PDB file of C-alpha atoms in Angstrom:
ATOM      1  CA  VAL A  16     -84.233 -55.260  96.271  1.00 96.00           C
ATOM      2  CA  PHE A  17     -86.975 -53.835  98.480  1.00 97.00           C
ATOM      3  CA  ARG A  18     -87.932 -52.987 101.972  1.00 97.00           C
ATOM      4  CA  ASP A  19     -90.658 -54.559 104.041  1.00 96.00           C
ATOM      5  CA  GLY A  20     -93.015 -52.916 106.341  1.00 94.00           C
ATOM      6  CA  ALA A  21     -90.440 -52.893 109.107  1.00 96.00           C
ATOM      7  CA  GLY A  22     -87.872 -51.228 106.769  1.00 96.00           C
ATOM      8  CA  ARG A  23     -85.816 -54.323 106.508  1.00 96.00           C
ATOM      9  CA  ALA A  24     -84.042 -54.886 103.090  1.00 97.00           C
ATOM     10  CA  GLY A  25     -84.716 -58.024 101.044  1.00 97.00           C
ATOM     11  CA  ALA A  26     -83.335 -59.206  97.783  1.00 97.00           C
ATOM     12  CA  LEU A  27     -85.201 -61.754  95.518  1.00 98.00           C
ATOM     13  CA  LEU A  28     -84.399 -63.298  92.296  1.00 97.00           C
ATOM     14  CA  ASP A  29     -86.127 -60.990  89.587  1.00 97.00           C
ATOM     15  CA  ARG A  30     -88.550 -63.789  88.533  1.00 97.00           C
ATOM     16  CA  CYS A  31     -91.884 -64.704  89.969  1.00 98.00           C
ATOM     17  CA  PRO A  32     -92.070 -68.478  90.568  1.00 97.00           C
ATOM     18  CA  HIS A  33     -95.799 -68.451  89.196  1.00 96.00           C
ATOM     19  CA  ARG A  34     -95.209 -67.282  85.561  1.00 97.00           C
ATOM     20  CA  ASN A  35     -91.702 -65.841  85.314  1.00 98.00           C
ATOM     21  CA  VAL A  36     -92.698 -62.212  85.268  1.00 98.00           C
ATOM     22  CA  PRO A  37     -89.874 -59.899  86.633  1.00 98.00           C
ATOM     23  CA  LEU A  38     -90.668 -58.914  90.299  1.00 98.00           C
ATOM     24  CA  SER A  39     -88.870 -55.638  89.674  1.00 97.00           C
ATOM     25  CA  ASP A  40     -91.988 -54.581  87.654  1.00 98.00           C
ATOM     26  CA  GLY A  41     -94.005 -54.909  90.885  1.00 97.00           C
ATOM     27  CA  ALA A  42     -94.494 -52.887  93.877  1.00 97.00           C
ATOM     28  CA  VAL A  43     -94.327 -53.133  97.678  1.00 98.00           C
ATOM     29  CA  VAL A  44     -97.885 -53.648  99.081  1.00 97.00           C
ATOM     30  CA  GLU A  45     -98.605 -53.945 102.819  1.00 96.00           C
ATOM     31  CA  GLY A  46     -94.837 -54.747 103.409  1.00 96.00           C
ATOM     32  CA  ALA A  47     -94.446 -57.408 100.769  1.00 97.00           C
ATOM     33  CA  LEU A  48     -93.297 -57.342  97.177  1.00 98.00           C
ATOM     34  CA  GLU A  49     -96.262 -57.919  94.844  1.00 98.00           C
ATOM     35  CA  CYS A  50     -95.999 -59.466  91.282  1.00 98.00           C
ATOM     36  CA  PRO A  51     -97.728 -57.119  88.699  1.00 98.00           C
ATOM     37  CA  TYR A  52     -99.215 -60.114  86.855  1.00 98.00           C
ATOM     38  CA  HIS A  53    -101.393 -62.106  89.375  1.00 97.00           C
ATOM     39  CA  GLY A  54    -100.708 -60.229  92.604  1.00 97.00           C
ATOM     40  CA  TRP A  55     -98.596 -62.872  94.418  1.00 97.00           C
ATOM     41  CA  ARG A  56     -96.846 -61.305  97.395  1.00 97.00           C
ATOM     42  CA  PHE A  57     -93.520 -62.380  98.772  1.00 97.00           C
ATOM     43  CA  ASP A  58     -91.674 -61.267 102.088  1.00 97.00           C
ATOM     44  CA  THR A  59     -88.043 -60.563 102.256  1.00 97.00           C
ATOM     45  CA  GLY A  60     -87.244 -64.244 102.783  1.00 95.00           C
ATOM     46  CA  GLY A  61     -88.932 -65.044  99.448  1.00 96.00           C
ATOM     47  CA  HIS A  62     -91.919 -66.738 101.143  1.00 95.00           C
ATOM     48  CA  CYS A  63     -95.217 -66.351  99.234  1.00 96.00           C
ATOM     49  CA  LYS A  64     -97.566 -64.687 101.758  1.00 94.00           C
ATOM     50  CA  HIS A  65    -100.586 -63.943  99.662  1.00 95.00           C
ATOM     51  CA  ILE A  66    -102.195 -65.231  96.375  1.00 95.00           C
ATOM     52  CA  PRO A  67    -105.414 -63.279  95.405  1.00 94.00           C
ATOM     53  CA  CYS A  68    -108.498 -65.357  94.593  1.00 90.00           C
ATOM     54  CA  LEU A  69    -107.123 -68.430  96.402  1.00 90.00           C
ATOM     55  CA  ASP A  70    -109.774 -69.956  98.601  1.00 82.00           C
ATOM     56  CA  GLY A  71    -107.661 -70.890 101.687  1.00 82.00           C
ATOM     57  CA  PRO A  72    -104.163 -70.512 103.038  1.00 82.00           C
ATOM     58  CA  VAL A  73    -101.214 -70.145 100.835  1.00 84.00           C
ATOM     59  CA  GLY A  74     -99.525 -73.081 102.604  1.00 78.00           C
ATOM     60  CA  ASP A  75     -95.772 -73.824 102.831  1.00 76.00           C
ATOM     61  CA  ALA A  76     -95.266 -75.135  99.231  1.00 80.00           C
ATOM     62  CA  ARG A  77     -91.680 -74.248  98.447  1.00 85.00           C
ATOM     63  CA  ALA A  78     -92.353 -74.028  94.734  1.00 89.00           C
ATOM     64  CA  ARG A  79     -94.522 -70.994  95.467  1.00 94.00           C
ATOM     65  CA  ASP A  80     -91.511 -69.247  97.047  1.00 96.00           C
ATOM     66  CA  ALA A  81     -89.178 -66.879  95.282  1.00 97.00           C
ATOM     67  CA  THR A  82     -85.520 -67.299  95.381  1.00 97.00           C
ATOM     68  CA  ALA A  83     -84.131 -65.033  98.223  1.00 97.00           C
ATOM     69  CA  PHE A  84     -80.642 -63.909  98.879  1.00 96.00           C
ATOM     70  CA  PRO A  85     -78.937 -62.956 102.253  1.00 95.00           C
ATOM     71  CA  THR A  86     -78.603 -59.273 102.824  1.00 95.00           C
ATOM     72  CA  GLN A  87     -76.865 -56.935 105.199  1.00 94.00           C
ATOM     73  CA  GLU A  88     -77.107 -53.118 105.451  1.00 93.00           C
ATOM     74  CA  HIS A  89     -74.248 -50.949 106.461  1.00 90.00           C
ATOM     75  CA  ASP A  90     -73.374 -47.289 105.794  1.00 88.00           C
ATOM     76  CA  GLY A  91     -76.460 -46.659 103.699  1.00 90.00           C
ATOM     77  CA  PHE A  92     -75.576 -49.598 101.200  1.00 94.00           C
ATOM     78  CA  VAL A  93     -77.443 -52.965 100.916  1.00 95.00           C
ATOM     79  CA  TRP A  94     -75.033 -55.748 100.431  1.00 95.00           C
ATOM     80  CA  VAL A  95     -76.330 -58.877  98.780  1.00 94.00           C
ATOM     81  CA  CYS A  96     -74.775 -62.436  98.909  1.00 91.00           C
ATOM     82  CA  PRO A  97     -75.263 -63.906  95.494  1.00 88.00           C
ATOM     83  CA  THR A  98     -75.706 -67.495  96.843  1.00 90.00           C
ATOM     84  CA  PRO A  99     -79.228 -68.263  98.064  1.00 93.00           C
ATOM     85  CA  GLY A 100     -79.477 -69.357 101.660  1.00 86.00           C
ATOM     86  CA  ALA A 101     -75.634 -68.955 102.243  1.00 88.00           C
ATOM     87  CA  THR A 102     -74.110 -67.531 105.323  1.00 87.00           C
ATOM     88  CA  PRO A 103     -71.352 -65.196 104.207  1.00 84.00           C
ATOM     89  CA  ALA A 104     -67.888 -65.963 105.461  1.00 77.00           C
ATOM     90  CA  LEU A 105     -66.924 -62.406 105.788  1.00 79.00           C
ATOM     91  CA  PRO A 106     -68.832 -59.226 106.808  1.00 86.00           C
ATOM     92  CA  PRO A 107     -69.601 -56.620 104.302  1.00 91.00           C
ATOM     93  CA  TYR A 108     -66.951 -53.969 103.455  1.00 94.00           C
ATOM     94  CA  ARG A 109     -67.081 -50.936 105.499  1.00 94.00           C
ATOM     95  CA  PHE A 110     -66.452 -47.450 104.158  1.00 95.00           C
ATOM     96  CA  ARG A 111     -63.925 -46.504 106.960  1.00 91.00           C
ATOM     97  CA  LEU A 112     -63.853 -42.730 106.640  1.00 94.00           C
ATOM     98  CA  LEU A 113     -67.484 -42.144 106.484  1.00 91.00           C
ATOM     99  CA  GLY A 114     -68.400 -39.695 109.248  1.00 90.00           C
ATOM    100  CA  ALA A 115     -64.966 -39.443 110.573  1.00 94.00           C
ATOM    101  CA  PRO A 116     -64.112 -36.048 112.241  1.00 95.00           C
ATOM    102  CA  GLY A 117     -62.775 -33.504 109.819  1.00 95.00           C
ATOM    103  CA  TYR A 118     -63.739 -35.366 106.686  1.00 96.00           C
ATOM    104  CA  ASP A 119     -66.329 -34.628 104.052  1.00 95.00           C
ATOM    105  CA  THR A 120     -67.685 -37.300 101.601  1.00 95.00           C
ATOM    106  CA  VAL A 121     -69.003 -37.230  98.025  1.00 94.00           C
ATOM    107  CA  HIS A 122     -71.017 -40.010  96.556  1.00 94.00           C
ATOM    108  CA  GLN A 123     -71.534 -40.991  92.866  1.00 95.00           C
ATOM    109  CA  VAL A 124     -73.060 -43.877  91.004  1.00 97.00           C
ATOM    110  CA  VAL A 125     -71.901 -44.548  87.411  1.00 97.00           C
ATOM    111  CA  GLU A 126     -71.909 -47.480  84.938  1.00 98.00           C
ATOM    112  CA  ALA A 127     -68.810 -48.623  82.947  1.00 98.00           C
ATOM    113  CA  PRO A 128     -69.093 -50.733  79.726  1.00 98.00           C
ATOM    114  CA  GLY A 129     -66.734 -53.309  80.937  1.00 97.00           C
ATOM    115  CA  SER A 130     -66.384 -56.433  82.902  1.00 97.00           C
ATOM    116  CA  LEU A 131     -66.034 -56.404  86.717  1.00 97.00           C
ATOM    117  CA  TYR A 132     -62.301 -57.525  86.312  1.00 97.00           C
ATOM    118  CA  ALA A 133     -61.541 -54.932  83.619  1.00 97.00           C
ATOM    119  CA  THR A 134     -63.178 -52.061  85.539  1.00 98.00           C
ATOM    120  CA  ALA A 135     -61.532 -52.991  88.785  1.00 98.00           C
ATOM    121  CA  GLU A 136     -58.063 -53.206  87.160  1.00 97.00           C
ATOM    122  CA  ASN A 137     -58.677 -49.916  85.497  1.00 97.00           C
ATOM    123  CA  ALA A 138     -59.508 -48.199  88.691  1.00 97.00           C
ATOM    124  CA  LEU A 139     -56.243 -49.257  90.291  1.00 97.00           C
ATOM    125  CA  ASP A 140     -53.920 -49.078  87.261  1.00 94.00           C
ATOM    126  CA  VAL A 141     -51.177 -46.330  87.465  1.00 90.00           C
ATOM    127  CA  PRO A 142     -49.457 -46.391  84.077  1.00 89.00           C
ATOM    128  CA  HIS A 143     -52.486 -45.667  82.044  1.00 91.00           C
ATOM    129  CA  THR A 144     -53.110 -42.383  83.839  1.00 86.00           C
ATOM    130  CA  ALA A 145     -50.248 -40.550  82.108  1.00 82.00           C
ATOM    131  CA  PHE A 146     -51.730 -41.154  78.669  1.00 86.00           C
ATOM    132  CA  LEU A 147     -55.575 -41.519  79.125  1.00 89.00           C
ATOM    133  CA  HIS A 148     -55.861 -38.760  81.810  1.00 86.00           C
ATOM    134  CA  ARG A 149     -52.899 -36.518  80.913  1.00 80.00           C
ATOM    135  CA  GLY A 150     -53.417 -33.055  82.137  1.00 74.00           C
ATOM    136  CA  LEU A 151     -56.126 -33.980  84.586  1.00 73.00           C
ATOM    137  CA  PHE A 152     -54.034 -36.516  86.402  1.00 68.00           C
ATOM    138  CA  ARG A 153     -50.355 -37.188  85.735  1.00 60.00           C
ATOM    139  CA  SER A 154     -48.477 -36.246  82.651  1.00 60.00           C
ATOM    140  CA  GLN A 155     -45.771 -37.530  80.350  1.00 63.00           C
ATOM    141  CA  SER A 156     -42.976 -39.436  82.168  1.00 62.00           C
ATOM    142  CA  ARG A 157     -40.715 -37.241  84.287  1.00 68.00           C
ATOM    143  CA  GLY A 158     -38.191 -40.040  84.607  1.00 75.00           C
ATOM    144  CA  ILE A 159     -38.992 -40.406  88.349  1.00 80.00           C
ATOM    145  CA  ARG A 160     -38.315 -43.958  89.722  1.00 87.00           C
ATOM    146  CA  ILE A 161     -40.826 -45.236  92.208  1.00 88.00           C
ATOM    147  CA  GLU A 162     -40.832 -48.457  93.951  1.00 93.00           C
ATOM    148  CA  ALA A 163     -44.206 -50.343  94.037  1.00 95.00           C
ATOM    149  CA  VAL A 164     -44.629 -52.865  96.934  1.00 97.00           C
ATOM    150  CA  VAL A 165     -47.448 -55.347  96.478  1.00 97.00           C
ATOM    151  CA  ARG A 166     -48.833 -57.314  99.361  1.00 98.00           C
ATOM    152  CA  ARG A 167     -51.455 -60.052  99.002  1.00 97.00           C
ATOM    153  CA  GLN A 168     -53.068 -61.729 102.030  1.00 97.00           C
ATOM    154  CA  GLY A 169     -56.479 -63.193 102.599  1.00 95.00           C
ATOM    155  CA  HIS A 170     -59.151 -61.570 100.302  1.00 94.00           C
ATOM    156  CA  THR A 171     -57.125 -58.278  99.924  1.00 97.00           C
ATOM    157  CA  VAL A 172     -54.228 -57.108  97.719  1.00 98.00           C
ATOM    158  CA  ALA A 173     -52.579 -53.765  98.124  1.00 98.00           C
ATOM    159  CA  CYS A 174     -49.902 -51.744  96.262  1.00 97.00           C
ATOM    160  CA  GLU A 175     -47.887 -49.113  98.146  1.00 96.00           C
ATOM    161  CA  TYR A 176     -46.044 -46.578  95.951  1.00 93.00           C
ATOM    162  CA  LEU A 177     -42.770 -45.356  97.649  1.00 91.00           C
ATOM    163  CA  GLY A 178     -41.039 -42.023  96.765  1.00 81.00           C
ATOM    164  CA  GLU A 179     -43.929 -40.681  94.631  1.00 79.00           C
ATOM    165  CA  PRO A 180     -44.056 -36.742  94.400  1.00 74.00           C
ATOM    166  CA  ARG A 181     -47.424 -35.136  94.170  1.00 68.00           C
ATOM    167  CA  PRO A 182     -48.804 -36.111  90.591  1.00 66.00           C
ATOM    168  CA  PRO A 183     -48.950 -33.240  88.294  1.00 61.00           C
ATOM    169  CA  GLY A 184     -52.340 -32.225  86.699  1.00 61.00           C
ATOM    170  CA  VAL A 185     -55.455 -30.538  88.058  1.00 61.00           C
ATOM    171  CA  ILE A 186     -56.170 -33.310  90.597  1.00 63.00           C
ATOM    172  CA  GLY A 187     -52.831 -33.227  92.061  1.00 62.00           C
ATOM    173  CA  ARG A 188     -52.921 -29.421  92.654  1.00 65.00           C
ATOM    174  CA  LEU A 189     -56.276 -29.814  94.177  1.00 63.00           C
ATOM    175  CA  LEU A 190     -54.976 -32.399  96.680  1.00 64.00           C
ATOM    176  CA  SER A 191     -52.004 -30.381  97.608  1.00 58.00           C
ATOM    177  CA  PRO A 192     -51.262 -26.904  96.023  1.00 61.00           C
ATOM    178  CA  SER A 193     -47.845 -26.608  97.632  1.00 59.00           C
ATOM    179  CA  GLY A 194     -46.683 -30.173  96.447  1.00 62.00           C
ATOM    180  CA  GLY A 195     -45.048 -32.704  98.600  1.00 66.00           C
ATOM    181  CA  THR A 196     -44.336 -36.434  98.640  1.00 75.00           C
ATOM    182  CA  VAL A 197     -47.276 -38.720  98.447  1.00 84.00           C
ATOM    183  CA  THR A 198     -48.199 -41.721 100.573  1.00 89.00           C
ATOM    184  CA  HIS A 199     -50.078 -43.649  98.014  1.00 92.00           C
ATOM    185  CA  PHE A 200     -51.984 -47.058  98.399  1.00 96.00           C
ATOM    186  CA  ASP A 201     -54.182 -48.956  95.707  1.00 97.00           C
ATOM    187  CA  ARG A 202     -56.192 -51.885  97.164  1.00 98.00           C
ATOM    188  CA  PHE A 203     -58.539 -54.405  95.782  1.00 98.00           C
ATOM    189  CA  VAL A 204     -60.786 -56.219  98.441  1.00 97.00           C
ATOM    190  CA  ALA A 205     -62.380 -59.218  96.973  1.00 94.00           C
ATOM    191  CA  PRO A 206     -64.865 -59.586  95.474  1.00 92.00           C
ATOM    192  CA  CYS A 207     -65.774 -56.078  94.374  1.00 95.00           C
ATOM    193  CA  VAL A 208     -64.164 -53.120  96.163  1.00 97.00           C
ATOM    194  CA  ALA A 209     -61.395 -50.893  94.788  1.00 98.00           C
ATOM    195  CA  GLU A 210     -59.626 -48.348  96.993  1.00 98.00           C
ATOM    196  CA  VAL A 211     -57.318 -45.476  95.906  1.00 96.00           C
ATOM    197  CA  GLU A 212     -55.743 -43.505  98.855  1.00 95.00           C
ATOM    198  CA  TYR A 213     -53.552 -40.451  98.836  1.00 91.00           C
ATOM    199  CA  ARG A 214     -52.017 -38.668 101.830  1.00 89.00           C
ATOM    200  CA  ILE A 215     -49.765 -35.684 101.520  1.00 84.00           C
ATOM    201  CA  GLY A 216     -48.409 -34.486 104.858  1.00 77.00           C
ATOM    202  CA  GLU A 217     -50.569 -34.544 107.823  1.00 77.00           C
ATOM    203  CA  GLU A 218     -53.369 -32.448 106.536  1.00 81.00           C
ATOM    204  CA  ASN A 219     -54.103 -33.676 103.047  1.00 88.00           C
ATOM    205  CA  HIS A 220     -55.925 -37.201 102.818  1.00 92.00           C
ATOM    206  CA  LEU A 221     -58.156 -38.579 100.175  1.00 92.00           C
ATOM    207  CA  LEU A 222     -59.704 -42.113  99.995  1.00 96.00           C
ATOM    208  CA  VAL A 223     -61.789 -43.092  96.941  1.00 96.00           C
ATOM    209  CA  ALA A 224     -63.652 -46.392  97.838  1.00 97.00           C
ATOM    210  CA  THR A 225     -65.650 -47.913  95.070  1.00 98.00           C
ATOM    211  CA  ALA A 226     -67.992 -50.870  95.343  1.00 97.00           C
ATOM    212  CA  MET A 227     -68.746 -52.646  92.040  1.00 97.00           C
ATOM    213  CA  THR A 228     -71.735 -54.547  90.958  1.00 95.00           C
ATOM    214  CA  PRO A 229     -71.723 -56.480  87.726  1.00 94.00           C
ATOM    215  CA  VAL A 230     -74.972 -55.794  85.910  1.00 94.00           C
ATOM    216  CA  SER A 231     -74.113 -58.108  83.146  1.00 95.00           C
ATOM    217  CA  ASP A 232     -70.881 -59.673  81.822  1.00 95.00           C
ATOM    218  CA  PHE A 233     -69.883 -56.436  80.186  1.00 97.00           C
ATOM    219  CA  VAL A 234     -71.629 -53.754  82.256  1.00 98.00           C
ATOM    220  CA  THR A 235     -70.337 -52.802  85.827  1.00 98.00           C
ATOM    221  CA  ARG A 236     -72.163 -50.387  88.192  1.00 98.00           C
ATOM    222  CA  LEU A 237     -69.870 -48.416  90.400  1.00 98.00           C
ATOM    223  CA  TYR A 238     -70.793 -46.797  93.813  1.00 97.00           C
ATOM    224  CA  ALA A 239     -68.035 -44.422  94.584  1.00 97.00           C
ATOM    225  CA  VAL A 240     -67.612 -43.036  98.030  1.00 96.00           C
ATOM    226  CA  VAL A 241     -64.885 -40.205  98.134  1.00 94.00           C
ATOM    227  CA  SER A 242     -63.804 -39.036 101.610  1.00 95.00           C
ATOM    228  CA  PHE A 243     -61.355 -36.315 102.070  1.00 93.00           C
ATOM    229  CA  ARG A 244     -59.629 -33.899 104.424  1.00 92.00           C
ATOM    230  CA  LEU A 245     -57.666 -31.107 102.802  1.00 88.00           C
ATOM    231  CA  ARG A 246     -56.185 -27.756 103.521  1.00 84.00           C
ATOM    232  CA  VAL A 247     -58.153 -26.313 100.630  1.00 83.00           C
ATOM    233  CA  PRO A 248     -61.559 -25.187 101.666  1.00 87.00           C
ATOM    234  CA  HIS A 249     -63.796 -28.237 101.385  1.00 90.00           C
ATOM    235  CA  ALA A 250     -66.713 -26.335  99.735  1.00 90.00           C
ATOM    236  CA  ALA A 251     -64.298 -25.455  96.838  1.00 85.00           C
ATOM    237  CA  VAL A 252     -63.230 -29.143  96.720  1.00 84.00           C
ATOM    238  CA  LYS A 253     -66.816 -30.388  96.590  1.00 86.00           C
ATOM    239  CA  ALA A 254     -67.665 -27.917  93.829  1.00 87.00           C
ATOM    240  CA  ALA A 255     -64.632 -29.079  91.679  1.00 84.00           C
ATOM    241  CA  LEU A 256     -64.206 -32.704  92.742  1.00 83.00           C
ATOM    242  CA  LYS A 257     -67.284 -34.191  91.112  1.00 87.00           C
ATOM    243  CA  PRO A 258     -66.981 -32.746  87.609  1.00 89.00           C
ATOM    244  CA  LEU A 259     -63.256 -33.497  87.501  1.00 87.00           C
ATOM    245  CA  ALA A 260     -63.878 -36.998  88.608  1.00 89.00           C
ATOM    246  CA  LEU A 261     -66.757 -37.512  86.202  1.00 92.00           C
ATOM    247  CA  LYS A 262     -64.447 -36.246  83.456  1.00 92.00           C
ATOM    248  CA  ILE A 263     -61.759 -38.832  84.302  1.00 91.00           C
ATOM    249  CA  PHE A 264     -64.335 -41.597  84.515  1.00 94.00           C
ATOM    250  CA  GLN A 265     -65.795 -40.603  81.138  1.00 96.00           C
ATOM    251  CA  GLN A 266     -62.310 -41.180  79.693  1.00 95.00           C
ATOM    252  CA  ASP A 267     -62.028 -44.541  81.547  1.00 96.00           C
ATOM    253  CA  ALA A 268     -65.595 -45.341  80.281  1.00 97.00           C
ATOM    254  CA  VAL A 269     -64.688 -44.750  76.706  1.00 97.00           C
ATOM    255  CA  VAL A 270     -61.482 -47.002  76.666  1.00 97.00           C
ATOM    256  CA  LEU A 271     -63.344 -49.742  78.563  1.00 98.00           C
ATOM    257  CA  GLY A 272     -66.150 -49.691  75.903  1.00 98.00           C
ATOM    258  CA  ARG A 273     -63.586 -50.003  73.115  1.00 98.00           C
ATOM    259  CA  MET A 274     -61.927 -52.822  75.102  1.00 97.00           C
ATOM    260  CA  THR A 275     -65.286 -54.593  75.332  1.00 98.00           C
ATOM    261  CA  GLU A 276     -65.923 -54.208  71.563  1.00 98.00           C
ATOM    262  CA  ALA A 277     -62.558 -55.777  70.736  1.00 97.00           C
ATOM    263  CA  VAL A 278     -63.224 -58.619  73.288  1.00 97.00           C
ATOM    264  CA  LYS A 279     -66.636 -59.482  71.679  1.00 96.00           C
ATOM    265  CA  ARG A 280     -65.271 -59.073  68.181  1.00 97.00           C
ATOM    266  CA  PHE A 281     -62.429 -61.426  68.639  1.00 96.00           C
ATOM    267  CA  GLY A 282     -64.391 -63.977  70.759  1.00 95.00           C
ATOM    268  CA  GLY A 283     -62.688 -63.608  74.213  1.00 92.00           C
ATOM    269  CA  GLU A 284     -60.338 -61.838  76.388  1.00 90.00           C
ATOM    270  CA  GLN A 285     -56.491 -62.137  75.960  1.00 90.00           C
ATOM    271  CA  PHE A 286     -53.810 -60.439  78.193  1.00 90.00           C
ATOM    272  CA  ALA A 287     -50.140 -59.931  77.814  1.00 91.00           C
ATOM    273  CA  SER A 288     -48.928 -58.508  81.103  1.00 91.00           C
ATOM    274  CA  THR A 289     -45.597 -57.320  82.350  1.00 91.00           C
ATOM    275  CA  GLU A 290     -44.520 -56.617  86.011  1.00 91.00           C
ATOM    276  CA  LEU A 291     -45.817 -52.951  85.566  1.00 91.00           C
ATOM    277  CA  ASP A 292     -49.462 -54.442  85.781  1.00 94.00           C
ATOM    278  CA  VAL A 293     -48.861 -54.710  89.429  1.00 95.00           C
ATOM    279  CA  LEU A 294     -52.314 -55.621  90.609  1.00 97.00           C
ATOM    280  CA  GLY A 295     -54.026 -57.157  87.581  1.00 96.00           C
ATOM    281  CA  LYS A 296     -53.031 -60.773  88.103  1.00 95.00           C
ATOM    282  CA  HIS A 297     -53.788 -60.693  91.820  1.00 96.00           C
ATOM    283  CA  ILE A 298     -57.204 -59.156  91.125  1.00 97.00           C
ATOM    284  CA  TRP A 299     -57.773 -62.018  88.624  1.00 96.00           C
ATOM    285  CA  ARG A 300     -56.719 -64.725  91.113  1.00 95.00           C
ATOM    286  CA  LEU A 301     -58.872 -63.244  93.907  1.00 96.00           C
ATOM    287  CA  LEU A 302     -61.910 -63.062  91.691  1.00 95.00           C
ATOM    288  CA  ARG A 303     -61.363 -66.687  90.504  1.00 94.00           C
ATOM    289  CA  ALA A 304     -61.028 -67.862  94.090  1.00 92.00           C
ATOM    290  CA  ALA A 305     -64.138 -66.000  95.047  1.00 88.00           C
ATOM    291  CA  GLU A 306     -65.947 -67.500  91.973  1.00 88.00           C
ATOM    292  CA  ARG A 307     -64.988 -70.998  92.897  1.00 89.00           C
ATOM    293  CA  ASP A 308     -65.785 -70.626  96.420  1.00 84.00           C
ATOM    294  CA  GLU A 309     -62.229 -71.430  97.368  1.00 89.00           C
ATOM    295  CA  PRO A 310     -60.665 -70.228 100.712  1.00 88.00           C
ATOM    296  CA  PHE A 311     -58.467 -67.189 100.414  1.00 91.00           C
ATOM    297  CA  SER A 312     -54.821 -67.835 101.544  1.00 91.00           C
ATOM    298  CA  ASP A 313     -53.600 -66.267 104.798  1.00 93.00           C
ATOM    299  CA  GLU A 314     -49.989 -66.437 103.552  1.00 95.00           C
ATOM    300  CA  LEU A 315     -48.440 -62.985 102.980  1.00 97.00           C
ATOM    301  CA  LEU A 316     -47.112 -62.641  99.446  1.00 95.00           C
ATOM    302  CA  GLU A 317     -44.893 -59.653  98.652  1.00 97.00           C
ATOM    303  CA  GLU A 318     -43.422 -58.289  95.398  1.00 95.00           C
ATOM    304  CA  ARG A 319     -41.426 -55.293  94.571  1.00 96.00           C
ATOM    305  CA  VAL A 320     -41.515 -53.464  91.201  1.00 93.00           C
ATOM    306  CA  THR A 321     -39.743 -50.290  90.018  1.00 92.00           C
ATOM    307  CA  LEU A 322     -41.892 -47.853  87.906  1.00 87.00           C
ATOM    308  CA  VAL A 323     -40.604 -44.915  85.945  1.00 83.00           C
ATOM    309  CA  LEU A 324     -43.304 -42.025  85.950  1.00 75.00           C
TER     310      LEU A 324
END
């Protein structure tokens, strides 16, 4: 991914069509991406614009062009459609609270040793938090019955948790020191965005939106955008939020790594799910539909599950 002389972002397959050298080893020269091996230069559309030592014009031979992918830029993120020459059916995801009045935002980029599916489900899975993140976020079961309402439509699935009190733990106290009932949504927006949203009263609002890029089958890069409006002084929140969030993520990363090791050792994934895995099957189906380029259904599907937390 690079910018041309006008600042436009482009994305090319990381392979020079000449001799297969990674273009990411090159540099931008005079607004074009230059291969480090023989100096071939490509524009953001992948067209070869310059071949050193060639006596005459480059010409329009397509074999000399690099494979280019459609890109769009919003909110400081470059979105790449992984199908060359395609016209995306949907616009890129928008981080909806960026720049909103009264909100502050924290950014963080991390990598998880897990597949895109495993990483996305982990980000939106409630039951594991009482075990893996005990003390930081949630605790042992308090016997509180909560109704989870799952709604899937189009390329989005969302779960609303009804009747949830403020979660115990450091993060919960940071969100609302005086407690209260939580409005809690978890969402997956195909093909790669997870949202976790908490609202306590009118003043406390937190949205964690994470865009995920698969680096390989079992490595996923996460671009987290955390926007918040809280009664607690925002300077104090910023100082505490990132180290606490990274501590939680490190716990997730360890278990995702162990999961990946087992998947590789036993030669593939295997899942045994219950109704408590409220979003997992829906994330899987949306990912499969995206992978097969199938249209997303406009029919609204709704399920209700009772959890004991």
